[in-house]
mmCIF file of C-alpha atoms in Angstrom:
data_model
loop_
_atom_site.group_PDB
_atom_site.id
_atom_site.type_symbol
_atom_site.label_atom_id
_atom_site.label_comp_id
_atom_site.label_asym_id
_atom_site.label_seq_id
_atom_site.Cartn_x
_atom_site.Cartn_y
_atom_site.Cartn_z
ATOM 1 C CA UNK A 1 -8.490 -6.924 57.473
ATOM 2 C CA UNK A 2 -10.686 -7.191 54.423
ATOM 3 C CA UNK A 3 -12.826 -4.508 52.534
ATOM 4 C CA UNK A 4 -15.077 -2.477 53.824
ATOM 5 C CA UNK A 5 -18.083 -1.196 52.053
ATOM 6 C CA UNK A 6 -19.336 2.041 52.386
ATOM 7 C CA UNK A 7 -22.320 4.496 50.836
ATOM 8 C CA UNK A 8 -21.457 8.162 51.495
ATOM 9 C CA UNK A 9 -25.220 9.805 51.907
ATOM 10 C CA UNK A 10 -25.747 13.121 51.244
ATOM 11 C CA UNK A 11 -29.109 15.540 50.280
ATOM 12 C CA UNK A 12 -28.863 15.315 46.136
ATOM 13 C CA UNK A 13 -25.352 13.163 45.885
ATOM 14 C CA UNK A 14 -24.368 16.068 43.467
ATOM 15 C CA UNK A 15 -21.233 16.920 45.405
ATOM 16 C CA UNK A 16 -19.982 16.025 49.256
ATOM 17 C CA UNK A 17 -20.944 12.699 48.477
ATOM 18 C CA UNK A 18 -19.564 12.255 44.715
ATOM 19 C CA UNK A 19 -16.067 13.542 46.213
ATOM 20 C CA UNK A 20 -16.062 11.531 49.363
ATOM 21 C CA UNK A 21 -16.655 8.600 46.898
ATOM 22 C CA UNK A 22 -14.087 9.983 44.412
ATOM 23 C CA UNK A 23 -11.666 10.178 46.971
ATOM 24 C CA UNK A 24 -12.241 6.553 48.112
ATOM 25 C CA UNK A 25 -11.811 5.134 45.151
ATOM 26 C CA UNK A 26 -9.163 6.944 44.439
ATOM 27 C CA UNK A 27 -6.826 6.775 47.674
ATOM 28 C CA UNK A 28 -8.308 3.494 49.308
ATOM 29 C CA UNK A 29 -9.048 0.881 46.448
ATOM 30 C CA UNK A 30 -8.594 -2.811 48.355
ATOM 31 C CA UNK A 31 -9.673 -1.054 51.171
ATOM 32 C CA UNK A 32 -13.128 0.173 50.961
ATOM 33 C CA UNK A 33 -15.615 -0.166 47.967
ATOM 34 C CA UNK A 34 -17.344 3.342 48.181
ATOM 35 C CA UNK A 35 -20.732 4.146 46.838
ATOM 36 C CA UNK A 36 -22.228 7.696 47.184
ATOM 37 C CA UNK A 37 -26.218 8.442 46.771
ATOM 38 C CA UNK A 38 -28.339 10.910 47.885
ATOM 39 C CA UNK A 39 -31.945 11.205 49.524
ATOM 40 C CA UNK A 40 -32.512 12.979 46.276
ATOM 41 C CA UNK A 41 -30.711 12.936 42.882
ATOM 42 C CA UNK A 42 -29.717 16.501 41.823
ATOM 43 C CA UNK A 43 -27.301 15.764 39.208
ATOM 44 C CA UNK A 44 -23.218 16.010 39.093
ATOM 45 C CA UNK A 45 -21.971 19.415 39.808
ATOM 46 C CA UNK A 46 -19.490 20.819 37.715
ATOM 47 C CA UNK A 47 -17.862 22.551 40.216
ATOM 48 C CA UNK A 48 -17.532 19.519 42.080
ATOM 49 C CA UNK A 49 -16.231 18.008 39.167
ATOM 50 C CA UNK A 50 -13.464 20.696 38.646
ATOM 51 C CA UNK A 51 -11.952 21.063 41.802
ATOM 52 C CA UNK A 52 -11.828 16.953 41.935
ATOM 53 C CA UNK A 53 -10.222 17.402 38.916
ATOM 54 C CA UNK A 54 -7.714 19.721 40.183
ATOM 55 C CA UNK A 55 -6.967 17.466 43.015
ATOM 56 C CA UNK A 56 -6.130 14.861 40.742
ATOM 57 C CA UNK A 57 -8.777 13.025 40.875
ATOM 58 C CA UNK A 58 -11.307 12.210 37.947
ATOM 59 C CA UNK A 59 -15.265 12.353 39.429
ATOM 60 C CA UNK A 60 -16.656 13.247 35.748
ATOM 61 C CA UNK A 61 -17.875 9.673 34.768
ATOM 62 C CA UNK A 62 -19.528 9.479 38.335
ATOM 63 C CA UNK A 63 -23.663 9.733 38.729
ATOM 64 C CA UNK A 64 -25.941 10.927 40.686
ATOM 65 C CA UNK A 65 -27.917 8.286 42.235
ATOM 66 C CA UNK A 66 -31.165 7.594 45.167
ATOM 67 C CA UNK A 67 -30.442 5.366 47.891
ATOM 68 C CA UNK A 68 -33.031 3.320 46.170
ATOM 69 C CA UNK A 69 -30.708 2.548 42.862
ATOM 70 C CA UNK A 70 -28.220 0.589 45.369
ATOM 71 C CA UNK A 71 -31.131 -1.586 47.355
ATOM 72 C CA UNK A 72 -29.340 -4.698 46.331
ATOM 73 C CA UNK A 73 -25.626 -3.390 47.935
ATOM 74 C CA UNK A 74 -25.107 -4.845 51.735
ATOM 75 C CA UNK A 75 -23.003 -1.681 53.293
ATOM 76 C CA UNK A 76 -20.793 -1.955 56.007
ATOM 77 C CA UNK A 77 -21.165 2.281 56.789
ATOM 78 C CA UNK A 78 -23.370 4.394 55.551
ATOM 79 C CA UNK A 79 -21.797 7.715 56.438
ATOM 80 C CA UNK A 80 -23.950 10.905 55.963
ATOM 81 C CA UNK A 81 -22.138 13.672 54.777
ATOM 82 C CA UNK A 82 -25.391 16.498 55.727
ATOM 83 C CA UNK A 83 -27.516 17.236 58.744
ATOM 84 C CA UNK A 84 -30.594 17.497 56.056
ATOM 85 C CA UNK A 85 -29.377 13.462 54.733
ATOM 86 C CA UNK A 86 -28.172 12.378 58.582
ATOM 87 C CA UNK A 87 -32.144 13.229 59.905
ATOM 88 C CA UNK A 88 -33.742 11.461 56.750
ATOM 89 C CA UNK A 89 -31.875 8.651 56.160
ATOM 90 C CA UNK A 90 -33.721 5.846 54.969
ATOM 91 C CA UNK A 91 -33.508 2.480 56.934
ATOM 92 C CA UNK A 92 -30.680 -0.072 56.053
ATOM 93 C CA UNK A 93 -31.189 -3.772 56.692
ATOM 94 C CA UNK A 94 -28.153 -5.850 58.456
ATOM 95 C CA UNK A 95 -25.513 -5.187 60.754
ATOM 96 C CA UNK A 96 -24.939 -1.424 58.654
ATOM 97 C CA UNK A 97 -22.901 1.189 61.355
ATOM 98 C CA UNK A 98 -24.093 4.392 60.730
ATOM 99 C CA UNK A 99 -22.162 7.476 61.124
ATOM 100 C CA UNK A 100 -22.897 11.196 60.752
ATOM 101 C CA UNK A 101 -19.477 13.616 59.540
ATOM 102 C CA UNK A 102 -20.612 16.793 58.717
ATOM 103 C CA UNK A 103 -19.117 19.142 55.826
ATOM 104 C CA UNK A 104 -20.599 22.192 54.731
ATOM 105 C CA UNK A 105 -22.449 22.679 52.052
ATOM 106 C CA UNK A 106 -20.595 24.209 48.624
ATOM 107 C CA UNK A 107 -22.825 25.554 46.073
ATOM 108 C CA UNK A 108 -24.896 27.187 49.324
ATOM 109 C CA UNK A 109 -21.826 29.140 50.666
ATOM 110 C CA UNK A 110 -20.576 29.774 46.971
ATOM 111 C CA UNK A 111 -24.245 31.581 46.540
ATOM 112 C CA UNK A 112 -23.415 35.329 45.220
ATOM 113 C CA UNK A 113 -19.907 34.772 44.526
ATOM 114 C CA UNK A 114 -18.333 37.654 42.142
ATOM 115 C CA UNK A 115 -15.975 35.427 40.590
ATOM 116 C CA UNK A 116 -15.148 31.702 39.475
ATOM 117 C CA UNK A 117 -12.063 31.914 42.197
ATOM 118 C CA UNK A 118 -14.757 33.109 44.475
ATOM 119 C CA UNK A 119 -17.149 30.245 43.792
ATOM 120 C CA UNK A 120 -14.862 27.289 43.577
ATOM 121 C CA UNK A 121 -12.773 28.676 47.072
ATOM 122 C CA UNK A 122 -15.300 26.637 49.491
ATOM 123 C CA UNK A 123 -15.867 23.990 46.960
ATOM 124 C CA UNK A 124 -11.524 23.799 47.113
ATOM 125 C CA UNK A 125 -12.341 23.989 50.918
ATOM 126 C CA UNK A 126 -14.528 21.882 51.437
ATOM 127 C CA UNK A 127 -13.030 19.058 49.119
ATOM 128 C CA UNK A 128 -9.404 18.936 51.167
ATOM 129 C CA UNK A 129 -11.460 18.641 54.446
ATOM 130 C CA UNK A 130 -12.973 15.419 52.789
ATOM 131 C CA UNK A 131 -9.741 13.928 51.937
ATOM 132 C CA UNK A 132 -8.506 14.654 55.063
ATOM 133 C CA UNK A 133 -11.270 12.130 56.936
ATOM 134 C CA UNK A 134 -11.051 9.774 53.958
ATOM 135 C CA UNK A 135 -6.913 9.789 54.432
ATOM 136 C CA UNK A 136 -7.989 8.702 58.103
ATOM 137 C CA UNK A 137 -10.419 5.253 56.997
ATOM 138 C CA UNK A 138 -10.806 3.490 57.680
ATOM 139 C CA UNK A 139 -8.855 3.452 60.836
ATOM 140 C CA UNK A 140 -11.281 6.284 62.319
ATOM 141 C CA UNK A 141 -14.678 4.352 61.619
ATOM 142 C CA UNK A 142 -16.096 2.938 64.963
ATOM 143 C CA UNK A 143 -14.930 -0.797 65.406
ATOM 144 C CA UNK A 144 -12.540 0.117 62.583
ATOM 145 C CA UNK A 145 -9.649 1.269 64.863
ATOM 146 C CA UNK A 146 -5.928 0.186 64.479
ATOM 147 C CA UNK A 147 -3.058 0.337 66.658
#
């Protein structure tokens, strides 16, 4: 099987989708060429940044980008990472599969935290539950399946 190429989608592409992306290019390079954008652009978030970091896995010379900055790109997936990205995302010409995995939302449930360990816990959270699905491609994509 060849590459697969795949934009993870998310509201602002400031952090489910820069770590989904990290984490591609990090554990699946000559498997999937990952892209991550956002309906939005909010900017790279630190935090995101950090716990990548602490997961071995550099996200700091990543952007934040539109959907509209990789136009050009033919995907394979586009894989929305948000409910808010999954009911607004923008139309893809071509045979694109579109998928919707939902992960919760960091800097929201970090909101009030008393503490750095308190703020980065659901950013540590949520960033393992992306590796896990990334681990998993891309033998758990639809039409993607191996024996």
């Amino acid at each position: 099987m060849g590459t697969i190429t795949v934009l993870f989608l998310c509201t602002g592409n400031s952090c489910r989708s820069q770590m989904a992306e990290g984490f591609a290019k990090s554990l699946k390079a000559g498997e999937i060429v990952a892209y991550s954008a956002g309906v939005e652009r909010h900017g790279l978030n630190p935090d995101a940044v950090t716990v990548m970091a602490e997961a071995g896995v550099d996200i700091s010379g990543q952007r934040s980008k539109t959907v509209d900055e990789l136009s050009s790109v033919r995907f394979d997936y586009v894989i929305t990472l948000c409910g808010h990205a999954s009911e607004n995302c923008p139309f893809f010409p071509g045979p694109v599969k579109r998928l919707h995995v939902g992960f919760d939302d960091p800097p929201a449930l970090a909101r009030g935290a008393v503490d750095a360990k308190a703020r980065l816990a659901p950013y540590r959270r949520v960033r393992d539950e992306i590796r896990r699905f990334v681990e998993g491609m891309p033998g758990n994509l639809p039409g993607e399946e191996h024996p």
